[in-house]
Coordinates of C-alpha atoms and ligand atoms in Angstrom, one line a residue:
M121 CA -4.4 -2.5 11.8
R122 CA -3.1 -5.9 12.7
V123 CA 0.5 -6.4 11.7
L124 CA 1.8 -9.9 11.2
E125 CA 5.5 -10.5 11.5
V126 CA 6.8 -13.3 9.3
A127 CA 10.4 -14.5 9.0
V128 CA 11.6 -16.0 5.7
V129 CA 14.9 -17.9 6.0
G130 CA 16.7 -17.7 2.7
S131 CA 16.8 -14.8 0.2
G132 CA 17.0 -16.8 -3.0
P133 CA 14.1 -17.0 -5.5
A134 CA 12.0 -19.2 -3.2
G135 CA 12.4 -16.9 -0.2
L136 CA 11.8 -13.7 -2.1
Y137 CA 8.8 -15.0 -4.1
T138 CA 7.4 -16.0 -0.6
A139 CA 8.0 -12.5 0.7
E140 CA 6.3 -11.0 -2.3
A141 CA 3.3 -13.3 -2.0
L142 CA 3.0 -12.6 1.7
V143 CA 2.8 -8.9 1.2
K144 CA 0.5 -9.2 -1.8
H145 CA -1.9 -11.8 -0.5
A146 CA -2.1 -10.2 2.9
A147 CA -3.3 -7.0 1.3
A148 CA -6.2 -9.0 0.0
L149 CA -7.0 -10.6 3.3
P150 CA -9.9 -8.5 4.6
D151 CA -13.0 -10.1 3.4
P152 CA -15.7 -7.6 2.4
T153 CA -18.0 -10.5 1.3
G154 CA -18.4 -11.4 4.9
T155 CA -17.5 -15.1 4.5
G156 CA -15.6 -14.8 7.7
L157 CA -12.2 -15.6 6.2
A158 CA -10.6 -12.4 7.7
G159 CA -12.6 -12.8 10.9
P160 CA -12.8 -9.8 13.2
A161 CA -9.2 -8.9 12.7
G162 CA -9.9 -6.3 10.1
P163 CA -7.3 -5.1 7.7
V164 CA -4.0 -7.0 7.9
R165 CA -0.5 -6.0 7.0
V166 CA 2.3 -8.4 6.8
R167 CA 5.9 -7.4 7.6
V168 CA 8.5 -9.8 6.3
D169 CA 12.1 -10.2 7.5
V170 CA 14.2 -12.1 5.0
F171 CA 17.2 -13.7 6.6
D172 CA 20.2 -15.0 4.7
R173 CA 23.4 -16.5 6.1
L174 CA 25.3 -14.6 3.3
P175 CA 25.7 -10.8 3.2
T176 CA 24.3 -11.0 -0.3
P177 CA 20.7 -11.6 -1.4
Y178 CA 19.3 -13.6 -4.4
G179 CA 20.7 -17.1 -3.6
L180 CA 21.0 -19.2 -6.8
V181 CA 20.3 -16.2 -9.0
R182 CA 23.6 -14.8 -7.9
Y183 CA 25.4 -18.0 -7.1
G184 CA 23.9 -20.6 -9.3
V185 CA 22.9 -19.1 -12.7
A186 CA 26.0 -19.2 -14.9
P187 CA 27.6 -15.8 -15.7
D188 CA 26.9 -16.1 -19.4
H189 CA 23.2 -16.5 -18.8
K190 CA 22.5 -12.8 -18.5
S191 CA 18.8 -13.0 -19.3
I192 CA 18.2 -15.4 -16.4
K193 CA 20.3 -13.3 -14.1
S194 CA 17.9 -10.4 -14.9
I195 CA 15.4 -12.1 -12.5
A196 CA 17.5 -10.3 -9.8
E197 CA 15.9 -7.1 -11.0
Y198 CA 12.5 -8.5 -10.3
L199 CA 13.6 -9.8 -6.9
R200 CA 15.2 -6.5 -6.1
K201 CA 11.7 -4.9 -6.2
V202 CA 10.6 -7.4 -3.5
L203 CA 13.4 -6.4 -1.3
E204 CA 12.6 -2.8 -1.8
S205 CA 9.0 -3.2 -0.7
P206 CA 8.3 -1.1 2.4
D207 CA 7.1 -4.3 4.2
V208 CA 10.2 -6.4 3.5
R209 CA 13.6 -6.1 5.2
F210 CA 16.8 -7.9 4.3
I211 CA 18.8 -9.3 7.2
G212 CA 22.0 -10.7 5.7
G213 CA 24.9 -12.4 7.4
V214 CA 22.7 -14.2 10.0
H215 CA 22.8 -17.9 10.0
L216 CA 20.0 -20.0 11.4
G217 CA 21.4 -22.7 13.6
E218 CA 24.6 -20.7 14.3
D219 CA 23.6 -17.2 15.1
L220 CA 20.1 -17.8 16.2
T221 CA 17.9 -20.8 16.9
R222 CA 14.7 -22.1 15.4
A223 CA 13.0 -21.6 18.8
E224 CA 14.1 -17.9 18.9
L225 CA 12.8 -17.3 15.4
L226 CA 9.5 -18.9 16.3
A227 CA 9.2 -16.9 19.4
A228 CA 9.8 -13.6 17.6
Y229 CA 7.5 -14.1 14.6
D230 CA 4.0 -15.2 13.9
A231 CA 5.2 -17.6 11.3
V232 CA 8.6 -18.7 9.9
V233 CA 9.1 -19.9 6.3
Y234 CA 12.2 -22.0 5.6
A235 CA 13.5 -21.4 2.0
T236 CA 17.2 -22.3 2.2
G237 CA 17.3 -24.3 -1.1
A238 CA 19.6 -27.2 -1.8
M239 CA 23.3 -26.4 -1.6
R240 CA 24.8 -29.8 -0.9
D241 CA 26.0 -32.1 -3.7
R242 CA 25.0 -35.7 -4.1
R243 CA 27.7 -38.3 -4.2
L244 CA 28.4 -41.1 -6.6
G245 CA 29.5 -43.6 -4.0
I246 CA 32.3 -45.1 -6.2
P247 CA 36.0 -45.7 -5.5
G248 CA 38.3 -42.7 -6.2
E249 CA 35.6 -40.1 -5.6
D250 CA 37.7 -38.3 -3.1
L251 CA 40.9 -38.2 -5.2
P252 CA 42.3 -34.7 -5.9
G253 CA 40.8 -33.7 -9.2
S254 CA 37.4 -35.1 -8.4
Y255 CA 34.9 -32.5 -7.4
A256 CA 31.3 -31.8 -6.9
A257 CA 29.9 -29.6 -9.7
T258 CA 28.2 -27.6 -7.0
D259 CA 31.7 -26.5 -5.8
F260 CA 32.7 -25.7 -9.4
V261 CA 29.5 -23.7 -9.9
N262 CA 30.0 -21.9 -6.6
W263 CA 33.6 -21.1 -7.7
Y264 CA 32.7 -19.6 -11.1
C265 CA 29.8 -17.7 -9.6
G266 CA 32.0 -16.2 -6.9
H267 CA 30.3 -17.8 -3.9
P268 CA 32.0 -16.7 -0.7
D269 CA 32.2 -20.3 0.5
V270 CA 34.6 -21.2 -2.4
G271 CA 37.7 -19.0 -2.6
P272 CA 38.8 -17.5 -5.9
S273 CA 41.9 -19.8 -6.2
S274 CA 40.0 -23.0 -5.4
F275 CA 40.3 -24.3 -8.9
T276 CA 43.2 -24.3 -11.4
L277 CA 42.3 -25.8 -14.7
D278 CA 45.4 -27.8 -15.5
A279 CA 43.4 -30.8 -16.8
E280 CA 43.4 -31.3 -20.6
S281 CA 40.4 -33.7 -20.4
V282 CA 37.5 -33.2 -18.0
A283 CA 34.6 -35.6 -17.4
V284 CA 31.3 -34.2 -16.3
I285 CA 29.0 -36.9 -14.9
G286 CA 25.3 -36.3 -15.3
V287 CA 23.1 -34.9 -18.1
G288 CA 21.1 -32.3 -16.4
N289 CA 21.2 -28.5 -16.9
V290 CA 23.9 -28.1 -14.3
A291 CA 26.2 -30.5 -16.3
V292 CA 25.4 -28.4 -19.4
D293 CA 26.3 -25.2 -17.6
V294 CA 29.6 -26.6 -16.3
A295 CA 30.5 -28.0 -19.7
R296 CA 29.7 -24.7 -21.4
I297 CA 31.8 -22.7 -19.0
L298 CA 34.7 -25.1 -19.4
A299 CA 34.5 -25.1 -23.2
R300 CA 33.6 -21.5 -23.9
D301 CA 36.2 -19.1 -25.1
P302 CA 36.9 -17.0 -21.9
A303 CA 37.1 -13.9 -24.0
E304 CA 33.3 -14.2 -24.3
L305 CA 33.0 -14.0 -20.5
R306 CA 34.9 -10.7 -20.2
T307 CA 31.7 -8.6 -20.2
T308 CA 29.9 -10.9 -17.7
D309 CA 30.0 -10.5 -13.9
I310 CA 32.4 -13.4 -13.5
S311 CA 35.0 -12.5 -10.9
Q312 CA 38.4 -11.4 -12.2
P313 CA 40.5 -14.3 -10.6
V314 CA 38.0 -16.8 -12.1
L315 CA 38.2 -15.2 -15.5
E316 CA 42.0 -15.3 -15.3
A317 CA 41.9 -19.0 -14.3
L318 CA 39.6 -19.7 -17.3
Q319 CA 42.0 -17.8 -19.6
A320 CA 44.9 -19.9 -18.4
S321 CA 42.8 -23.1 -18.7
K322 CA 44.5 -26.1 -20.4
V323 CA 41.1 -27.9 -20.9
R324 CA 40.8 -29.1 -24.5
E325 CA 38.2 -31.9 -24.1
V326 CA 35.0 -32.0 -22.1
H327 CA 33.1 -35.3 -21.9
V328 CA 29.5 -35.2 -20.5
I329 CA 28.3 -38.6 -19.4
G330 CA 24.8 -39.9 -19.0
R331 CA 24.1 -43.2 -17.3
R332 CA 20.9 -43.7 -19.3
G333 CA 19.9 -42.7 -22.9
P334 CA 19.4 -39.4 -24.6
A335 CA 15.6 -39.6 -24.1
H336 CA 16.2 -39.9 -20.3
A337 CA 18.5 -36.9 -20.1
K338 CA 17.2 -34.1 -17.9
F339 CA 18.6 -31.1 -19.8
T340 CA 16.3 -28.7 -21.6
T341 CA 16.5 -28.1 -25.3
K342 CA 17.4 -24.4 -25.2
E343 CA 20.3 -25.1 -22.9
L344 CA 21.5 -28.1 -24.9
R345 CA 21.3 -26.2 -28.2
E346 CA 23.5 -23.5 -26.8
L347 CA 26.4 -25.9 -26.6
G348 CA 26.4 -26.2 -30.4
E349 CA 26.6 -22.4 -30.7
L350 CA 29.9 -21.9 -28.9
P351 CA 32.4 -20.6 -31.4
G352 CA 35.4 -22.8 -31.8
V353 CA 33.9 -25.8 -30.0
G354 CA 33.1 -29.0 -31.8
V355 CA 30.2 -31.0 -30.3
M356 CA 29.7 -34.7 -30.9
V357 CA 27.7 -37.6 -29.8
P358 CA 28.7 -41.2 -30.8
A359 CA 26.1 -42.2 -33.4
I360 CA 25.2 -45.4 -31.7
E361 CA 24.5 -43.6 -28.4
A362 CA 22.3 -41.1 -30.2
D363 CA 20.2 -44.1 -31.5
L364 CA 17.2 -44.3 -29.2
D365 CA 16.9 -48.1 -29.4
A366 CA 20.5 -49.3 -29.5
F367 CA 20.8 -49.9 -25.8
D368 CA 17.1 -49.8 -24.9
G369 CA 15.5 -53.3 -25.2
A370 CA 12.2 -51.9 -23.9
R371 CA 12.1 -49.0 -26.5
E372 CA 11.3 -46.7 -23.6
G373 CA 13.2 -43.9 -25.1
T374 CA 11.4 -44.0 -28.4
A375 CA 8.0 -43.9 -26.5
T376 CA 9.2 -41.0 -24.4
A377 CA 10.4 -39.1 -27.5
E378 CA 6.9 -39.6 -29.0
S379 CA 5.1 -38.3 -26.0
D380 CA 7.4 -35.6 -24.6
R381 CA 8.0 -32.4 -26.5
R382 CA 11.2 -31.6 -24.6
V383 CA 12.7 -35.0 -25.4
R384 CA 11.8 -34.6 -29.1
G385 CA 13.5 -31.2 -29.2
N386 CA 16.6 -32.7 -27.5
M387 CA 16.7 -35.5 -30.0
V388 CA 16.7 -33.1 -32.9
V389 CA 19.8 -31.4 -31.5
I390 CA 21.5 -34.6 -30.5
R391 CA 21.0 -36.2 -33.9
K392 CA 22.7 -33.2 -35.5
W393 CA 25.8 -33.9 -33.4
A394 CA 25.8 -37.7 -34.0
T395 CA 29.0 -38.9 -35.5
N396 CA 30.7 -42.2 -36.1
N397 CA 34.0 -40.5 -35.3
A398 CA 33.5 -39.7 -31.7
Q399 CA 35.7 -41.4 -29.1
A400 CA 34.9 -45.0 -28.3
P401 CA 31.5 -45.5 -30.0
A402 CA 31.6 -48.8 -28.2
A403 CA 29.1 -50.7 -30.3
P404 CA 28.1 -53.8 -28.4
A405 CA 30.2 -56.8 -29.4
S406 CA 28.3 -59.5 -31.3
D407 CA 29.1 -61.9 -28.5
A408 CA 28.1 -59.6 -25.7
P409 CA 26.4 -61.7 -23.1
T410 CA 23.2 -59.7 -23.2
A411 CA 20.1 -59.4 -25.3
L412 CA 21.6 -56.1 -26.3
A413 CA 23.8 -57.7 -29.0
S414 CA 20.8 -58.7 -31.0
A415 CA 19.1 -55.4 -30.3
A416 CA 22.0 -53.4 -31.8
P417 CA 24.6 -55.3 -33.8
S418 CA 27.7 -53.3 -34.4
D419 CA 26.8 -52.8 -38.0
A420 CA 23.2 -51.9 -37.3
P421 CA 21.9 -48.9 -39.2
V422 CA 21.9 -46.0 -36.9
T423 CA 18.6 -44.2 -36.6
V424 CA 20.0 -40.7 -37.0
A425 CA 18.4 -38.3 -39.4
T426 CA 20.1 -38.9 -42.7
S427 CA 20.7 -35.2 -43.0
A428 CA 22.7 -35.5 -39.9
S429 CA 25.6 -37.3 -41.6
A430 CA 26.5 -34.1 -43.5
D431 CA 26.6 -32.2 -40.2
A432 CA 28.1 -35.1 -38.4
Q433 CA 31.7 -33.8 -38.4
P434 CA 32.4 -31.5 -35.5
E435 CA 33.5 -28.1 -36.5
A436 CA 37.2 -28.0 -37.3
P437 CA 39.0 -26.9 -34.2
E438 CA 40.3 -23.4 -34.4
E439 CA 43.7 -22.4 -33.1
G440 CA 43.9 -21.0 -29.6
H441 CA 41.0 -22.0 -27.4
A442 CA 39.6 -24.8 -29.7
R443 CA 37.9 -27.4 -27.7
T444 CA 35.8 -30.5 -28.2
L445 CA 32.7 -31.4 -26.2
T446 CA 31.5 -35.0 -26.4
I447 CA 28.2 -36.1 -25.0
R448 CA 28.0 -39.8 -24.1
F449 CA 25.1 -41.9 -23.1
W450 CA 24.5 -45.4 -21.6
L451 CA 27.6 -45.2 -19.5
R452 CA 27.8 -45.3 -15.7
P453 CA 30.9 -44.4 -13.7
V454 CA 32.3 -47.3 -11.7
E455 CA 35.6 -45.9 -10.6
I456 CA 37.7 -42.8 -10.6
I457 CA 41.3 -43.8 -11.1
G458 CA 44.7 -42.3 -10.3
D459 CA 47.3 -42.6 -7.6
E460 CA 47.7 -39.1 -6.2
Q461 CA 45.5 -37.3 -8.7
V462 CA 42.7 -38.3 -11.0
T463 CA 44.0 -39.8 -14.3
G464 CA 40.9 -41.4 -15.6
L465 CA 37.4 -42.6 -15.2
V466 CA 36.2 -46.2 -15.6
L467 CA 32.7 -46.4 -17.2
E468 CA 30.4 -49.4 -17.6
R469 CA 28.1 -49.7 -20.6
T470 CA 24.5 -49.8 -19.4
R471 CA 21.2 -50.8 -21.0
L472 CA 17.5 -51.3 -20.4
D473 CA 16.4 -54.9 -20.8
E474 CA 13.1 -55.9 -22.6
N475 CA 11.2 -55.3 -19.3
G476 CA 12.7 -51.8 -18.9
A477 CA 15.1 -52.9 -16.1
F478 CA 18.3 -50.8 -15.9
Q479 CA 21.4 -52.8 -15.8
G480 CA 25.2 -52.8 -16.4
T481 CA 26.4 -54.9 -19.2
G482 CA 29.9 -55.6 -17.7
E483 CA 31.5 -53.9 -20.7
L484 CA 34.0 -51.4 -19.4
E485 CA 35.7 -48.4 -21.0
T486 CA 38.4 -46.1 -19.5
L487 CA 38.3 -42.4 -20.3
D488 CA 41.4 -40.4 -19.8
A489 CA 40.5 -37.4 -17.6
Q490 CA 42.5 -35.4 -15.1
M491 CA 39.4 -33.8 -13.6
V492 CA 36.0 -35.3 -12.8
L493 CA 33.0 -33.2 -11.9
R494 CA 30.0 -35.0 -10.6
S495 CA 26.9 -33.2 -11.6
V496 CA 24.3 -35.6 -10.3
G497 CA 21.9 -33.3 -8.5
Y498 CA 21.7 -31.1 -5.5
Q499 CA 20.4 -31.9 -2.0
S500 CA 19.0 -29.8 0.8
V501 CA 20.9 -29.5 4.1
P502 CA 18.9 -30.1 7.3
L503 CA 18.3 -27.0 9.4
D504 CA 19.1 -27.2 13.1
G505 CA 16.0 -28.4 14.9
V506 CA 13.7 -28.4 11.8
P507 CA 12.2 -31.8 10.8
F508 CA 14.1 -33.3 7.9
D509 CA 13.3 -36.3 5.7
E510 CA 16.8 -37.7 5.1
R511 CA 15.7 -40.0 2.4
A512 CA 14.0 -37.4 0.2
A513 CA 16.3 -34.6 1.5
V514 CA 13.4 -32.2 2.0
V515 CA 11.5 -30.8 5.0
P516 CA 8.4 -33.0 5.4
N517 CA 5.4 -30.9 4.5
A518 CA 1.9 -30.8 3.3
A519 CA 1.6 -28.1 0.6
G520 CA 4.2 -26.0 2.5
R521 CA 3.0 -26.7 6.1
V522 CA 6.0 -28.3 8.0
L523 CA 5.0 -31.7 9.4
G524 CA 6.2 -32.9 12.8
P525 CA 7.2 -36.5 13.5
D526 CA 3.6 -37.6 13.9
G527 CA 2.6 -36.2 10.5
T528 CA 0.7 -33.2 11.8
P529 CA 1.5 -29.6 10.9
L530 CA 3.7 -27.7 13.3
P531 CA 2.4 -24.4 14.5
G532 CA 3.9 -21.4 12.6
E533 CA 6.4 -23.3 10.5
Y534 CA 6.3 -23.4 6.7
V535 CA 8.7 -24.3 3.9
A536 CA 9.1 -23.2 0.2
G537 CA 11.3 -23.9 -2.8
W538 CA 13.8 -26.7 -3.2
L539 CA 13.8 -27.4 0.5
K540 CA 10.0 -28.2 0.2
R541 CA 9.9 -30.1 -3.1
G542 CA 13.5 -31.1 -4.0
P543 CA 15.8 -29.6 -6.6
T544 CA 13.5 -29.6 -9.6
G545 CA 12.1 -27.0 -12.0
V546 CA 13.3 -23.7 -13.2
I547 CA 13.5 -20.5 -11.1
G548 CA 10.0 -19.5 -12.0
T549 CA 8.6 -22.7 -10.6
N550 CA 9.4 -21.2 -7.2
K551 CA 6.7 -18.6 -7.7
S552 CA 3.7 -20.9 -7.8
D553 CA 5.4 -23.0 -5.1
A554 CA 5.8 -20.0 -2.8
A555 CA 2.2 -18.9 -3.5
E556 CA 0.9 -22.3 -2.3
T557 CA 2.9 -22.1 0.9
V558 CA 1.7 -18.5 1.5
R559 CA -1.9 -19.4 0.9
N560 CA -1.8 -22.0 3.6
L561 CA 0.2 -19.8 6.0
L562 CA -2.3 -17.0 5.8
A563 CA -5.2 -19.3 6.0
D564 CA -3.7 -20.7 9.2
L565 CA -3.0 -17.3 10.7
V566 CA -6.5 -16.1 9.9
G567 CA -7.9 -19.2 11.5
G568 CA -9.4 -20.7 8.4
A569 CA -12.9 -20.3 7.0
A570 CA -14.3 -23.1 9.1
V571 CA -15.9 -22.4 12.5
D572 CA -13.9 -25.3 14.0
D573 CA -10.3 -24.6 13.5
A574 CA -9.0 -27.4 15.7
A575 CA -7.3 -29.1 12.8
L576 CA -5.2 -26.0 11.9
P577 CA -1.7 -25.7 13.1
R578 CA -2.5 -22.4 14.8
P579 CA -5.7 -21.2 16.5
G580 CA -5.7 -18.3 14.1
V581 CA -4.1 -15.2 15.4
L582 CA -6.3 -13.0 13.3
R583 CA -9.6 -14.7 14.2
Y584 CA -8.8 -14.2 17.9
P585 CA -6.8 -11.1 18.0
D586 CA -7.4 -10.5 21.7
G587 CA -6.0 -13.9 22.6
A588 CA -3.1 -13.8 20.2
P589 CA 0.4 -12.6 21.2
T590 CA 0.2 -9.0 20.4
A591 CA 3.5 -7.1 20.8
A592 CA 4.9 -8.5 17.6
G593 CA 7.3 -5.6 17.0
A594 CA 8.6 -6.0 20.5
R595 CA 9.4 -9.6 19.9
V596 CA 11.4 -8.9 16.8
L597 CA 13.2 -6.1 18.6
A598 CA 14.1 -8.5 21.4
L599 CA 15.6 -10.9 18.8
E600 CA 17.6 -8.1 17.3
E601 CA 19.0 -7.3 20.8
T602 CA 19.8 -11.0 21.3
L603 CA 21.8 -11.0 18.1
A604 CA 23.6 -7.8 19.1
R605 CA 24.6 -9.3 22.5
R606 CA 26.1 -12.2 20.6
G607 CA 28.2 -9.9 18.5
I608 CA 26.2 -10.7 15.3
R609 CA 26.0 -7.7 13.0
P610 CA 23.4 -8.2 10.4
V611 CA 23.9 -6.8 6.9
S612 CA 21.1 -4.5 5.9
Y613 CA 19.8 -3.9 2.4
A614 CA 21.5 -0.5 2.2
E615 CA 24.8 -2.2 3.1
W616 CA 24.3 -4.8 0.4
L617 CA 23.7 -2.0 -2.1
R618 CA 27.3 -0.9 -1.3
V619 CA 28.4 -4.3 -2.6
E620 CA 26.5 -3.5 -5.8
T621 CA 28.2 -0.2 -6.1
A622 CA 31.7 -1.7 -5.4
E623 CA 31.0 -4.3 -8.1
A624 CA 30.0 -1.7 -10.7
D625 CA 33.1 0.4 -9.8
L626 CA 35.3 -2.7 -10.2
A627 CA 33.8 -3.4 -13.6
R628 CA 34.5 0.2 -14.7
S629 CA 38.1 0.0 -13.4
L630 CA 38.7 -3.2 -15.3
G631 CA 36.9 -2.1 -18.4
R632 CA 34.5 -5.0 -18.1
G633 CA 30.7 -4.6 -18.5
D634 CA 28.3 -3.4 -15.8
R635 CA 29.4 -5.5 -12.9
V636 CA 32.3 -7.7 -11.8
K637 CA 31.7 -9.8 -8.7
L638 CA 33.7 -9.3 -5.5
H639 CA 34.9 -12.8 -4.7
G640 CA 35.4 -13.9 -1.1
K641 CA 33.8 -13.1 2.3
E642 CA 36.4 -10.5 3.2
A643 CA 35.8 -8.5 0.1
L644 CA 32.1 -8.6 0.5
F645 CA 32.1 -7.5 4.2
A646 CA 34.7 -4.9 3.5
A647 CA 32.3 -3.4 0.9
C648 CA 29.3 -3.6 3.2
W649 CA 31.2 -2.0 6.1
P650 CA 34.0 0.2 4.8
A651 CA 36.7 0.9 7.4
D652 CA 35.5 4.4 8.2
D653 CA 32.0 3.1 8.7
I654 CA 33.0 0.2 11.0
A655 CA 34.4 2.8 13.4
S656 CA 30.9 4.3 13.8
D657 CA 29.0 1.1 13.7
P658 CA 25.3 1.5 14.2
P659 CA 24.0 -0.7 17.0
S660 CA 23.0 -4.0 15.6
D661 CA 19.4 -3.5 16.4
Q662 CA 19.3 -0.7 13.8
L663 CA 18.5 -2.3 10.5
S664 CA 18.3 -0.2 7.5
D665 CA 14.9 0.3 6.0
P666 CA 14.5 -0.7 2.4
A667 CA 14.8 2.9 1.2
G668 CA 18.4 2.8 2.5
E669 CA 18.1 4.9 5.6
V670 CA 19.3 3.5 8.9
T671 CA 16.5 3.9 11.3
P672 CA 16.1 2.5 14.8
A673 CA 13.3 0.0 15.2
D674 CA 10.1 2.0 15.7
P675 CA 9.1 1.8 19.3
D676 CA 5.5 2.2 18.2
E677 CA 5.8 -1.1 16.4
A678 CA 6.4 -2.6 19.8
T679 CA 3.0 -1.7 21.0
P680 CA 0.1 -4.1 20.7
A681 CA -1.3 -4.0 17.2
D682 CA -4.6 -2.4 16.8
P683 CA -7.0 -5.1 15.6
D684 CA -9.1 -2.5 14.0
Ligands
NAP926 P1 19.1 -33.0 -12.6 O1 18.4 -32.2 -13.6 O2 18.3 -33.8 -11.6 O3 20.1 -34.0 -13.3 C1 20.9 -34.8 -12.6 C2 21.6 -35.8 -13.5 O4 22.5 -36.6 -12.8 C3 20.7 -36.8 -14.3 O5 21.2 -36.9 -15.6 C4 20.8 -38.1 -13.5 O6 20.6 -39.2 -14.2 C5 22.3 -38.0 -13.1 N1 22.6 -38.9 -12.0 C6 22.1 -38.9 -10.8 N2 22.7 -39.8 -10.0 C7 23.7 -40.4 -10.8 C8 24.7 -41.4 -10.6 N3 24.8 -42.0 -9.4 N4 25.5 -41.7 -11.6 C9 25.4 -41.0 -12.8 N5 24.5 -40.1 -13.1 C10 23.7 -39.8 -12.1 O7 20.0 -32.0 -11.7 P2 20.8 -30.7 -12.0 O8 21.5 -30.8 -13.3 O9 21.7 -30.6 -10.8 O10 19.7 -29.6 -12.0 C11 18.9 -29.3 -10.9 C12 17.8 -28.3 -11.3 O11 18.3 -27.0 -11.6 C13 17.0 -28.8 -12.5 O12 15.7 -28.6 -12.3 C14 17.6 -28.0 -13.6 O13 16.7 -27.9 -14.7 C15 17.8 -26.7 -12.9 N6 18.8 -25.9 -13.6 C16 18.3 -25.1 -14.6 C17 19.2 -24.4 -15.4 C18 18.7 -23.5 -16.5 O14 17.5 -23.4 -16.7 N7 19.5 -23.0 -17.3 C19 20.5 -24.4 -15.1 C20 21.0 -25.2 -14.0 C21 20.1 -25.9 -13.3 P3 19.3 -40.1 -14.0 O15 18.2 -39.3 -14.7 O16 19.6 -41.4 -14.6 O17 19.0 -40.2 -12.5

C-alpha cells in the first residue's frame, strides 16, 4: 500500500479538519470504476503529522472561544477524535520558521498544508494607540483564554470605563467577559489568576463602538442577544443610533435589513435596547454642515418599535457587580487621549451620504475611558519563506493550492482556514474550507484524472509510483533526527493528555467544574514533562502514537512503500 506523508502546520480547527479530510478522502481514493483517478497506485493511506508551535492542540477552540461559551468549546471533543485517529500524530511545541524550515518540511513530506490561522491584531492607526491602557482585543482574549503567550498577570482591570472598538463577535465576547458577574465564570475553564482579576475588576461601564450603523455590524444575533441576558447588566443603545436611517442618507441599512435575515434579527434585539437616556445620544445639530441634519433633525421620530419604549430603560443596576453596557453606532475613533495612561477616547460622528459614501461629519465626542480595546479584526502572520499577500494578509492560493510569485501553484504546498481566506466565518466554516484544499491536494498527488498532468503542481506521485520519492517514512524520521540534534523536544499527544489530566485535577482541588486551565508556558511544559519524566527523556525521535504509547518510529515505515 502506498503511504502518503502529509504535514499540517497548525492544530486549530482548520488544521484538524484538514487532517480529518485527508484521512477520510484518501480512504476513498482507489477508484474501482476505472476512471483512472487513482492510477496504478492502488490503495492509498495518508499519514498526517499535525505540527503546532504550542504544546497544546485545538488553536482558537482552546484560545479564542470565550470560557462561558461551553457549547462551542465542545467542538474540541470532535477534534480530539481526529487527533486520536491511528493515521494522525500531534507534534506540539515545534515552530515552523524557528525550529524547522519550510524547505525541511517540504523535503520530508509529500505535501504540506499551512493552517496557522490569524493571530495578529489589526491596528487603528490613530494617535494614542500605544498608550498604556490601549490594547488589542486579541491580547485580552488570549489573556482570558489562558494563552501561553500572554501571562496571567498581563491585565489588571482598574478601569471603571472601558471602550471596545468594533462591532464583531470578538467585541461582543470581550464586552460580555468584562460585564459578566465573575461568579458565573467559576465553573468554566478560565484560569484561576484570570478569574481572580475579574473578581477584583473595577469595570462598571463597557462601551462598544461601531464606526458604521447597526445594519452594518458584523455580530451575529445569538451572540448579541446573550448580552441582554447577563444578570445585573443593563444594556442600552441610544435611540437615534438604533434608527436605521438617522445617519444613513442612502438608506443602505434599511435595504440591508430587508434582505438580510441576520441583520433583521440584530435589529429586533437592538431596538429593544434603544433608549433616549443612553450617554450622548448626539442627535445631529440642526445647523450641522451636512445633509444629515435634514435627514435626522434632533426631534425626528425615532423608528424604534413602539413596544420598545416600555423596555427602553436598562435594568436597574444591582448592588455589587452591577454594570452597564452601551452599544454605540456611527462613531469612529480619532484619538486615544491621556498623558501617561488612557483617560478617554475621541470619537467622530460618521454617516453615509446620499450616494452611500462613508464620511466623518466633523462632530466630535469624548468618551471617558481608562481602557480601550481595539477589536477590529484579526490578521494572519506570514510564515517564513511561504508566499504572503501583505495587502489581504493571506497566503495567495487557488482553492487551497499555494501560488508562487508568478501565480502558478507551488508543488506540494497548500493552505487552509483563516490563512487561506481571511478571518471570516464560524468554526464550522473551516470544515468545508479544509475539504476543498484536501480535494485539490489529493487530486495533485494522484496526478489528476487527465492524461496530461503538466498543469498540476506535482507530476502525481501516485500515478507514477516508481518515479516518486519512495522512502517517505525515512524522510520523516530524518526530520525528527534533525529536530533532536537542535535540542527541540516535540510534545506528543500522550504528553498533551497529561495537561488535560493536570487541568482536571486543578479544577477538583479548587472545587471548580471539570477543568481549570493551566496558564503560562512553564506550567504547561511542566505538566507535559513532569520532573521525574524529564530525567528519563525519550529520544526526540520517539513520538507517542495516538493511543498514548511511546513507540520508536517504525523502521518498516522507512522502507519504500509498496505501490500494490
Ligand atoms: P469582524 O467580524 O470582521 O468585525 C470587525 C469589526 O471591526 C467590524 O465592526 C469593523 O467595522 C470594525 N473595524 C474594522 N476596522 C475598524 C477601524 N479602523 N475603526 C473602527 N472599527 C473598525 O472581526 P472579529 O470580531 O474579530 O471576528 C472575526 C471572526 O471570528 C468573525 O467571523 C466572527 O464571527 C468570528 N467569531 C465568532 C464568534 C462566535 O461565533 N461566537 C466569536 C468570536 C469570533 P466595519 O464593518 O465598518 O469594517
